[in-house]
PDB file of C-alpha atoms in Angstrom:
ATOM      1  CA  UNK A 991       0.000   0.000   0.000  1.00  0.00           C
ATOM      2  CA  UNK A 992       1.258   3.585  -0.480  1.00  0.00           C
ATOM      3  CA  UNK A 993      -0.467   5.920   1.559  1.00  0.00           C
ATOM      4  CA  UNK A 994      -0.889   9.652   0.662  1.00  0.00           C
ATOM      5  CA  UNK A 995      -0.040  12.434   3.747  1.00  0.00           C
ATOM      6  CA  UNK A 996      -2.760  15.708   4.005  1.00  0.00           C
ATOM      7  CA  UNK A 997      -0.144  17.848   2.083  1.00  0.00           C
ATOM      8  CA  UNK A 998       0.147  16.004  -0.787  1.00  0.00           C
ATOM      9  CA  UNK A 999      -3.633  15.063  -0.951  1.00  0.00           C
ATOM     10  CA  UNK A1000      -4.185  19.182  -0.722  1.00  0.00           C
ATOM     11  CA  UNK A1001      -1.264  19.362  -3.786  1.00  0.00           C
ATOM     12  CA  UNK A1002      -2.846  16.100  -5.892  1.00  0.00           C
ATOM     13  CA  UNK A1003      -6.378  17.774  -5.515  1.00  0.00           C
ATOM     14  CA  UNK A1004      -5.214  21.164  -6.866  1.00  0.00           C
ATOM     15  CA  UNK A1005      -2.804  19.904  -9.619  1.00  0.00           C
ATOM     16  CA  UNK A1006      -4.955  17.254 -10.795  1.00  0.00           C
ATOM     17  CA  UNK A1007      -8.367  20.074 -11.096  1.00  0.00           C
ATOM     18  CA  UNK A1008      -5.268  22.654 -13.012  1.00  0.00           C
ATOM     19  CA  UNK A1009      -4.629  19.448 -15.035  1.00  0.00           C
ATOM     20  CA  UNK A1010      -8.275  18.679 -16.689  1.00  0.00           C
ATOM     21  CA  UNK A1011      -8.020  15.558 -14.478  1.00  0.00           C
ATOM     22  CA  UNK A1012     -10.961  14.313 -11.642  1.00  0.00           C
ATOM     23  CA  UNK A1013      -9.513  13.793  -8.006  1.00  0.00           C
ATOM     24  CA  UNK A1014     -12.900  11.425  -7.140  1.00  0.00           C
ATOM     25  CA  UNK A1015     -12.239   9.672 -10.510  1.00  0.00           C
ATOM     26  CA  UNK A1016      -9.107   9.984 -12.113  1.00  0.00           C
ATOM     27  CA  UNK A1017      -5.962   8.291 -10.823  1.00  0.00           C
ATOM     28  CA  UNK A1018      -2.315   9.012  -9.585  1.00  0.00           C
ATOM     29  CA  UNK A1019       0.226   6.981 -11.130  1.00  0.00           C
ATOM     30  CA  UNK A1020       3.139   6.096  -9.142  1.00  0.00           C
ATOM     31  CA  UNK A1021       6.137   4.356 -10.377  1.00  0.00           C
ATOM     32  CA  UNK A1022      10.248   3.716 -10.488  1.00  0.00           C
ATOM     33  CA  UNK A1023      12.267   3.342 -13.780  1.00  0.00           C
ATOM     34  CA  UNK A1024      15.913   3.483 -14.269  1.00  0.00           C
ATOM     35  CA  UNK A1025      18.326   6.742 -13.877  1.00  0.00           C
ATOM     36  CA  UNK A1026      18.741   9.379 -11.626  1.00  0.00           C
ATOM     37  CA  UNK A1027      22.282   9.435  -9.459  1.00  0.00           C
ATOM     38  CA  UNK A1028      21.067   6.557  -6.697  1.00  0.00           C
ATOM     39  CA  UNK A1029      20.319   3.799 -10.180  1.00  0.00           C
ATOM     40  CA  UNK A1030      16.045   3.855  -9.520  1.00  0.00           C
ATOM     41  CA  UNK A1031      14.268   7.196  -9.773  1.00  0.00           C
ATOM     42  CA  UNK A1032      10.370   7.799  -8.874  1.00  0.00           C
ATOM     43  CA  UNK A1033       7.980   8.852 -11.543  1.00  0.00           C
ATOM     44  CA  UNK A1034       5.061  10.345 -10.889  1.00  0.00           C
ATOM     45  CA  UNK A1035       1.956  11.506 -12.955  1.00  0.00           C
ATOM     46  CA  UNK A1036      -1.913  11.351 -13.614  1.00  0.00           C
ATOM     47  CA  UNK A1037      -3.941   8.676 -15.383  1.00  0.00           C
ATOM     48  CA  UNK A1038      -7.629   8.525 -16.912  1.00  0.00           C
ATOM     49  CA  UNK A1039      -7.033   4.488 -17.255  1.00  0.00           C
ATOM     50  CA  UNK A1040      -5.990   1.865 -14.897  1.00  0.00           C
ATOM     51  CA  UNK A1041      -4.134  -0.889 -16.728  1.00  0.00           C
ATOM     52  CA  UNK A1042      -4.855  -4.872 -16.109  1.00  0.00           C
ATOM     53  CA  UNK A1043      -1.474  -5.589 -13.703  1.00  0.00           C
ATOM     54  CA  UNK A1044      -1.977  -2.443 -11.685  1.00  0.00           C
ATOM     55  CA  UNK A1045      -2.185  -2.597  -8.276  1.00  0.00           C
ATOM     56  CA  UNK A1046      -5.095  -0.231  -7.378  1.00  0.00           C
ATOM     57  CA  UNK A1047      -5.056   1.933  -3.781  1.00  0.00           C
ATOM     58  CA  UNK A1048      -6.969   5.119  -2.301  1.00  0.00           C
ATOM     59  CA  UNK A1049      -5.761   6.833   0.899  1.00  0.00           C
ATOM     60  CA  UNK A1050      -6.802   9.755   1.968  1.00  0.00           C
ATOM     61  CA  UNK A1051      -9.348   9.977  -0.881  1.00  0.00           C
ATOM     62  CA  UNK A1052      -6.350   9.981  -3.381  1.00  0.00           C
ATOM     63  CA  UNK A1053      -6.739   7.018  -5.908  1.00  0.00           C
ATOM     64  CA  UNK A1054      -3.541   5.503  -6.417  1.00  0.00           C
ATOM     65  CA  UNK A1055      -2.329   2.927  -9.087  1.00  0.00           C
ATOM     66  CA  UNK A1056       0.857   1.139  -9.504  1.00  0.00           C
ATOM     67  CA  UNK A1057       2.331  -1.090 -12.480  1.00  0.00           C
ATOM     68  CA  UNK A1058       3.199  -4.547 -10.863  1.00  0.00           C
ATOM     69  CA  UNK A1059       7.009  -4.300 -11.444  1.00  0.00           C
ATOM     70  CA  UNK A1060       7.393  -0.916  -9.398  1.00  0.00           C
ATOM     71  CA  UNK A1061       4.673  -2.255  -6.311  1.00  0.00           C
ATOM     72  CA  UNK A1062       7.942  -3.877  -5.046  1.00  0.00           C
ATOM     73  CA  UNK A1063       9.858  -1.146  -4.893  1.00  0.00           C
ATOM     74  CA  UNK A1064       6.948   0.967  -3.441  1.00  0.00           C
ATOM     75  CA  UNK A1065       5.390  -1.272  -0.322  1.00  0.00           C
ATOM     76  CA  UNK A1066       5.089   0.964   2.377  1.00  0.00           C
ATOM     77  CA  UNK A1067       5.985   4.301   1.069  1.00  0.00           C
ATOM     78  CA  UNK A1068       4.026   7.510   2.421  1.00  0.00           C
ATOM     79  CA  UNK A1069       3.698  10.260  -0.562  1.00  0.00           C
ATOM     80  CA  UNK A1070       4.478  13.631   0.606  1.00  0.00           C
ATOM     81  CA  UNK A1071       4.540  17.359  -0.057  1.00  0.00           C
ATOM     82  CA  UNK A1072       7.369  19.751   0.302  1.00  0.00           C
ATOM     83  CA  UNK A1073       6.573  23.493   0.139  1.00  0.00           C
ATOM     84  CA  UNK A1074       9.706  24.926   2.684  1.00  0.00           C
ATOM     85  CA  UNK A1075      12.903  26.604   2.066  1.00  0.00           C
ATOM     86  CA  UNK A1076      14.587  23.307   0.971  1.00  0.00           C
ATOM     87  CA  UNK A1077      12.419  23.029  -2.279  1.00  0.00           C
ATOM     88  CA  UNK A1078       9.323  22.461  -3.172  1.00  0.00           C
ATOM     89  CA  UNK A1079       7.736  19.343  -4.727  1.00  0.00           C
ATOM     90  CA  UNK A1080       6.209  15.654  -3.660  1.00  0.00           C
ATOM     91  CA  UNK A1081       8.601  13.626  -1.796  1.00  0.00           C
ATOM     92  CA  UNK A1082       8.814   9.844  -1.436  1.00  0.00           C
ATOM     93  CA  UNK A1083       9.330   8.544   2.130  1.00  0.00           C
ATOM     94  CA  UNK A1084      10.264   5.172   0.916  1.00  0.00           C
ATOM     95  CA  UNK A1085      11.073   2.531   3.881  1.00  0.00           C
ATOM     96  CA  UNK A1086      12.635  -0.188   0.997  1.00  0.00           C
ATOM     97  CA  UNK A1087      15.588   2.599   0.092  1.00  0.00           C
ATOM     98  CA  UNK A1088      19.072   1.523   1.769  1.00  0.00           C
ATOM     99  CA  UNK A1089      20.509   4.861  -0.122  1.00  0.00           C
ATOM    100  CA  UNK A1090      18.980   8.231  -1.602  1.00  0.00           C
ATOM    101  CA  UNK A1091      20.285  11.074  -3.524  1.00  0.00           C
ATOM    102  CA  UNK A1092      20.519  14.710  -2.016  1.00  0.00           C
ATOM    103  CA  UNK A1093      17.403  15.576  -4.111  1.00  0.00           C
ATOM    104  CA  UNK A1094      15.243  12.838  -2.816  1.00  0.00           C
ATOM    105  CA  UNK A1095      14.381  11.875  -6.723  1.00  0.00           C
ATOM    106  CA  UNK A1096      16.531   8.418  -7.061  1.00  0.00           C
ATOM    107  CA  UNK A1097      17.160   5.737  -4.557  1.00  0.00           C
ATOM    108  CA  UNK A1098      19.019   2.175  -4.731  1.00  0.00           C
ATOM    109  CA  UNK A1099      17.975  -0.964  -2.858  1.00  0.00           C
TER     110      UNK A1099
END
């Protein structure tokens, strides 16, 4: 399961509506591919369509989906918003990453 903190449900929401997207219908698509410094990065967008091996979640009213391949990388993660001095922009707390980069956008295993 991934689970979504109240920041980053307020950000979804408000992104997704500035998007053309639905937050009660439409979908967040969460998922790792190769690159970034750490070897796995995070990818993140919206989705109209869930596909047949997607794992399907909702927290906090946020309706997530996940290809199959990336689940394992993603069990347990929280989803959350940055808006402080630091940057600003979603941020994966990700309990399955041994390493991260400085930028919180790649992790290893």
């Amino acid at each position: 399961m991934i689970k979504v903190s109240e920041t980053a449900k307020k950000k979804v929401i408000e992104l997704m509506q500035d998007g053309g997207y639905s937050p009660t219908q439409d979908f967040v698509r969460v998922g790792v591919k190769s690159g970034g410094c750490s070897g796995l990065s995070y990818d993140l967008k919206f989705d109209k369509e869930n596909q047949e091996d997607d794992k399907v979640f909702e927290d906090n009213d946020i309706k997530i989906i996940v290809d199959k391949k990336s689940f394992l990388y993603l069990i347990g993660t929280t989803l959350e918003y940055s808006g402080g001095l630091n940057g600003t922009g979603f941020v994966f707390n990700n309990p399955n990453a041994n390493r991260t980069c400085g930028c919180g956008e790649s992790f290893s295993l």
